[in-house]
PDB file of C-alpha atoms in Angstrom:
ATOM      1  CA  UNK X   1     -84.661  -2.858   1.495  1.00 60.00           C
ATOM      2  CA  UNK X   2     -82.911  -5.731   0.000  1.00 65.00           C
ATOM      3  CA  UNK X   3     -83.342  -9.210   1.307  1.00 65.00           C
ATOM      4  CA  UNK X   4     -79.810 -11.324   2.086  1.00 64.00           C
ATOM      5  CA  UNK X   5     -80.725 -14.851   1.239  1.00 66.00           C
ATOM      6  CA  UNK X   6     -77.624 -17.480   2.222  1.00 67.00           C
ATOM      7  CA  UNK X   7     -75.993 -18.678  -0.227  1.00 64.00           C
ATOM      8  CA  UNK X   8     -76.137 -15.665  -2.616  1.00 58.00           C
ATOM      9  CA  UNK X   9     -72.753 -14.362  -3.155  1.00 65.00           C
ATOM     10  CA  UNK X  10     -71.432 -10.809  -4.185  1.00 65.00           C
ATOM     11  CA  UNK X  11     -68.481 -11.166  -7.342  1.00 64.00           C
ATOM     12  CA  UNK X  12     -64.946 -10.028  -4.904  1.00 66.00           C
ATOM     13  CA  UNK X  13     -63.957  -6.737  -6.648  1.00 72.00           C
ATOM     14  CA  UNK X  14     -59.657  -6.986  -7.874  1.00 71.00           C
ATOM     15  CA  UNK X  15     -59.107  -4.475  -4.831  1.00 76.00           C
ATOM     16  CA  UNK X  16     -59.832  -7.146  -2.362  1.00 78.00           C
ATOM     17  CA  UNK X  17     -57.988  -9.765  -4.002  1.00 78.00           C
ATOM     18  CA  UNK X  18     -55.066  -7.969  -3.834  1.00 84.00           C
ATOM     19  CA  UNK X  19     -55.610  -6.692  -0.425  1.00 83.00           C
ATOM     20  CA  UNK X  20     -55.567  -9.986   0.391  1.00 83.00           C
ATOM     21  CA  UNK X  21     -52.189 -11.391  -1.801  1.00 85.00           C
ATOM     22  CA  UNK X  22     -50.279  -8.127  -0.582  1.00 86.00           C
ATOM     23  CA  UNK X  23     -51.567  -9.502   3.194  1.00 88.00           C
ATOM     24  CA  UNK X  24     -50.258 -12.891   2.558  1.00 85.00           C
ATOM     25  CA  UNK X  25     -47.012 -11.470   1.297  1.00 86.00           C
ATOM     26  CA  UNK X  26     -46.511  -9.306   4.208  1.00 88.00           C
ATOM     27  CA  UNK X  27     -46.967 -12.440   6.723  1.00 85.00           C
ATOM     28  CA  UNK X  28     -44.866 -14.543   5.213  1.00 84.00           C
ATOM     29  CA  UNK X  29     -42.162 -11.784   4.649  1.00 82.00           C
ATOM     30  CA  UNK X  30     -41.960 -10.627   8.354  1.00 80.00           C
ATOM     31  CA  UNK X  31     -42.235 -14.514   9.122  1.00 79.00           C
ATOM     32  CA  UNK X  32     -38.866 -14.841   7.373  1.00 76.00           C
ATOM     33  CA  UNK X  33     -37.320 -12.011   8.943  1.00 75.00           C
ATOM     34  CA  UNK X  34     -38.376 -13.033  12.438  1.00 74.00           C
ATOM     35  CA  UNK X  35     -36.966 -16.398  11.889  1.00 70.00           C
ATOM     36  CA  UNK X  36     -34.467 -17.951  14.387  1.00 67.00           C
ATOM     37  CA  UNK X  37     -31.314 -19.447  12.970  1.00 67.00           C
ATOM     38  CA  UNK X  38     -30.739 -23.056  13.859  1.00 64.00           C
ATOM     39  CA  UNK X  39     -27.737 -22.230  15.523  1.00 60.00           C
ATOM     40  CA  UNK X  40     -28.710 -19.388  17.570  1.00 60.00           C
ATOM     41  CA  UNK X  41     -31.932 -21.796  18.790  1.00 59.00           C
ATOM     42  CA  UNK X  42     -29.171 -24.768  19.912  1.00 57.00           C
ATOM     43  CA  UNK X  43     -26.910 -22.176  21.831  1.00 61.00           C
ATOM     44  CA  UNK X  44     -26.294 -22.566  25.380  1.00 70.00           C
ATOM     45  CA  UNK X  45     -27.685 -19.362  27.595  1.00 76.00           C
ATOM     46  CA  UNK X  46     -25.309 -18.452  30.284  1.00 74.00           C
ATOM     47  CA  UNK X  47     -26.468 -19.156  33.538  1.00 79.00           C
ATOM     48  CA  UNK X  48     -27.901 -15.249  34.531  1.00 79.00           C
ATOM     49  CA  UNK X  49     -24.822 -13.236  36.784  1.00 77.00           C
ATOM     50  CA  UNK X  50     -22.209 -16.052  34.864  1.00 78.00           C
ATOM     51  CA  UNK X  51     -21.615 -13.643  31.966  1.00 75.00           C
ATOM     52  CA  UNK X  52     -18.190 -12.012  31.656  1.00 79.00           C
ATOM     53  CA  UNK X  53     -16.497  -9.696  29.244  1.00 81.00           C
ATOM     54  CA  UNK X  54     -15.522 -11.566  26.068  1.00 79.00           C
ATOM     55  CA  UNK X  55     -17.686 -14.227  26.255  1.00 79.00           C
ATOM     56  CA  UNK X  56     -19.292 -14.466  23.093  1.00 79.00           C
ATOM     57  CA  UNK X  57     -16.110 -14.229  21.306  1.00 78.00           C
ATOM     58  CA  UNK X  58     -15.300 -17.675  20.741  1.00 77.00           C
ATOM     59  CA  UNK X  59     -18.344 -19.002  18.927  1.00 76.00           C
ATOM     60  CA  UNK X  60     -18.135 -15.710  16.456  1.00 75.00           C
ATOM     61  CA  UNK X  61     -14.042 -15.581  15.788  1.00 75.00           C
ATOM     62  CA  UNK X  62     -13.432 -19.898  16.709  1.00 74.00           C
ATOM     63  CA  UNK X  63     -10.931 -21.401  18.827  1.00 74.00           C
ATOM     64  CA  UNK X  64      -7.547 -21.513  16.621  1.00 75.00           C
ATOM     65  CA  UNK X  65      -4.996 -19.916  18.224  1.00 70.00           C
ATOM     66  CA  UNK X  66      -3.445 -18.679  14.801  1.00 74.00           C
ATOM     67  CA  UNK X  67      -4.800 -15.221  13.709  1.00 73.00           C
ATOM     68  CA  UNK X  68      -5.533 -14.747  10.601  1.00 74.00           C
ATOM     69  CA  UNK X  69      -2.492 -13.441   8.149  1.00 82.00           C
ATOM     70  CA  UNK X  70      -2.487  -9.429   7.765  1.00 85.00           C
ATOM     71  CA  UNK X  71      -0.506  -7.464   5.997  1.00 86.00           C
ATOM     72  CA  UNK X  72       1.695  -5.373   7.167  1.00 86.00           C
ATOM     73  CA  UNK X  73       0.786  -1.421   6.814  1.00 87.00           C
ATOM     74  CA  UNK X  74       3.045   0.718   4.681  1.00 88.00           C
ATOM     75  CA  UNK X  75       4.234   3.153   7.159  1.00 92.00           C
ATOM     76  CA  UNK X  76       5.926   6.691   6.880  1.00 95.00           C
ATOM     77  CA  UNK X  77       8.506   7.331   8.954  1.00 96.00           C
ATOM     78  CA  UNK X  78       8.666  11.241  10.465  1.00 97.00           C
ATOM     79  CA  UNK X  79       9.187  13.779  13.577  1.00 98.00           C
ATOM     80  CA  UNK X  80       8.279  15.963  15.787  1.00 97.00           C
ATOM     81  CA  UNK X  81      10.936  18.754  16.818  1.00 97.00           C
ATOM     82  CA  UNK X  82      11.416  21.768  18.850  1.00 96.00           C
ATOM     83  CA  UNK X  83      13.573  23.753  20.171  1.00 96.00           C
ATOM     84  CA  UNK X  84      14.425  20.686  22.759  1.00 95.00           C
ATOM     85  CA  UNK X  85      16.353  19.725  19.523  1.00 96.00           C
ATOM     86  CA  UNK X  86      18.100  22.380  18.765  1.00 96.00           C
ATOM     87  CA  UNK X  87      19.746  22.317  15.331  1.00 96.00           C
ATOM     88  CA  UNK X  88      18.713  19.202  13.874  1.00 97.00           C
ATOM     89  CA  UNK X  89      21.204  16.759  11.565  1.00 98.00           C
ATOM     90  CA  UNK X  90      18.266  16.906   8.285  1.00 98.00           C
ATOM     91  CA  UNK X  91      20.493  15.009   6.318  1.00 98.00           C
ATOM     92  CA  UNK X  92      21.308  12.585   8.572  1.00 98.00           C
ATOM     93  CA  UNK X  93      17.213  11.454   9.108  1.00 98.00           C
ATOM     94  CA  UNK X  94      16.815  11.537   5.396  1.00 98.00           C
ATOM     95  CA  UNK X  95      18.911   9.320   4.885  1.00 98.00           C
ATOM     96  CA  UNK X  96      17.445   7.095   7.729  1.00 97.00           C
ATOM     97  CA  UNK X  97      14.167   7.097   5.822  1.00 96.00           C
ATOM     98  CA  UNK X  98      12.482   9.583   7.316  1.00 97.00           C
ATOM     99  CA  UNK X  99      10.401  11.429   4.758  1.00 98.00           C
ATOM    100  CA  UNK X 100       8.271  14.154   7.143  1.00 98.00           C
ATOM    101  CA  UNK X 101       8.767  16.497   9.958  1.00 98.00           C
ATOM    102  CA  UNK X 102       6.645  18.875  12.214  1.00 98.00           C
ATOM    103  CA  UNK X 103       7.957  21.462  13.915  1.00 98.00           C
ATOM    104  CA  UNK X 104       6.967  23.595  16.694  1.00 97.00           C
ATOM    105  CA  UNK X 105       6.746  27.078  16.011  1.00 98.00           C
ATOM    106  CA  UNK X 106       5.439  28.446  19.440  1.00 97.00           C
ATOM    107  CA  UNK X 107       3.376  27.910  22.713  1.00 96.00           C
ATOM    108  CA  UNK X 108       0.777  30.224  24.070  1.00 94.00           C
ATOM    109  CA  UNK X 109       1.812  33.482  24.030  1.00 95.00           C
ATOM    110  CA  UNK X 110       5.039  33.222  26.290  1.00 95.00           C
ATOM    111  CA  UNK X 111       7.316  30.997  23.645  1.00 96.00           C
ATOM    112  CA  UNK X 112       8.722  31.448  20.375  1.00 97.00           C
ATOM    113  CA  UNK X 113      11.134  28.051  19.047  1.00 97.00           C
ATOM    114  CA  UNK X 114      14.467  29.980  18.720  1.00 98.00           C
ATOM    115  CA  UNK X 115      15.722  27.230  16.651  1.00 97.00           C
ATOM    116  CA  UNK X 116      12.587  26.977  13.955  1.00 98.00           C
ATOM    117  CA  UNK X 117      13.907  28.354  11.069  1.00 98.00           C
ATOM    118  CA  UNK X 118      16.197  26.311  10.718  1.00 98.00           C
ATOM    119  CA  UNK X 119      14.257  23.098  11.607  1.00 98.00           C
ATOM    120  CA  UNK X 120      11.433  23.986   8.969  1.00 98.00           C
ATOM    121  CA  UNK X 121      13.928  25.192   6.506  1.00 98.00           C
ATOM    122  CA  UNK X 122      16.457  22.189   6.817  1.00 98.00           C
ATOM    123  CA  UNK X 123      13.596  19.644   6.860  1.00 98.00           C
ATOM    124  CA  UNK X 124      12.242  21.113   3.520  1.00 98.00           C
ATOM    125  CA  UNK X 125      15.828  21.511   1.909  1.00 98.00           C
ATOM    126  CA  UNK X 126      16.570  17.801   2.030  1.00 98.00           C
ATOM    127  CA  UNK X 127      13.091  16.824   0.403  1.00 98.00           C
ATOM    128  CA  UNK X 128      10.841  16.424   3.553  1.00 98.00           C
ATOM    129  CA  UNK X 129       7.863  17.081   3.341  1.00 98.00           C
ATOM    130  CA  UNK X 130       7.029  19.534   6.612  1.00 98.00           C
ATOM    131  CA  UNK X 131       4.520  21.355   8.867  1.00 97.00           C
ATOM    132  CA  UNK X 132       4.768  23.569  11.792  1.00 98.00           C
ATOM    133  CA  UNK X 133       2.237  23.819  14.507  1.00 97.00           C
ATOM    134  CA  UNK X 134       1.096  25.914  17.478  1.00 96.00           C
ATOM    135  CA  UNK X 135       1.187  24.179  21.105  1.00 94.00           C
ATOM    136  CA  UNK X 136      -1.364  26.132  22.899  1.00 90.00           C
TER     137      UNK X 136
END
C-alpha cells in the first residue's frame, strides 16, 4: 500500500488544467450575462398596486412629444362591389386611380350577383387588376 507523505505532490495531468480554465470561463461568462445594467439598478420600483397600463413607456420611447418622422406607405387604391352596385362606371374609377377591384360572385347557396359579369369584365377591360370571391 503506498504511503502519502505531505508535501509530495502528483504532476496535474492537461485534462485538469483545462477542466479548470473551461470552469473559470464559464463563471465569468454567466457573470457577464447576469449582470445588472447601471440604469436598470438606479430605477425607481413602483410602489406594489401603483402600476398602470403604459407605465414603462416613457423611460423606453422618452418624453418628446414629436414622433419620430415616417414615411408615408405607398398605397393602392381599389374596391369591393356587388350587386348593391349594380353596373359600375369602370372608367370612371380608373381614372380616379383606382388600380384593383373584387367582386362578389355569390353567397351561400341562395345568391348569385346578377350584375357580375359585367363588374369582373369591366374592371379587367380598363386595366384593373381583379378578383372575385365567395361570401359564405
Amino acid at each position: 500500500m503506498p504511503v502519502h507523505r505531505p508535501g509530495s505532490r502528483r504532476p496535474r495531468s492537461p485534462g485538469s488544467l483545462a477542466g479548470l480554465a473551461l470552469a473559470l470561463l464559464t463563471a465569468l461568462a454567466l457573470a457577464a450575462l447576469t449582470a445588472v445594467p447601471a440604469a436598470a439598478r438606479t430605477a425607481a420600483v413602483p410602489a406594489r398596486g401603483s402600476a398602470y397600463l403604459g407605465i414603462g413607456v416613457a423611460a423606453h420611447d422618452g418624453r418628446s412629444g414629436t414622433p419620430p418622422a415616417v414615411a408615408a406607405a405607398v398605397q393602392t387604391e381599389g374596391v369591393d362591389v356587388s350587386g348593391h352596385q349594380g353596373s359600375v362606371d369602370w372608367a370612371t374609377l380608373w381614372n380616379s386611380g383606382v388600380r384593383w377591384a373584387y367582386t362578389k360572385a355569390t353567397e351561400g347557396t341562395y345568391y348569385t350577383n346578377p350584375s357580375f359579369a359585367q363588374q369582373y369584365n369591366g374592371s379587367y377591360n380598363v386595366g384593373m387588376i381583379r378578383g372575385a370571391y365567395h361570401f359564405a
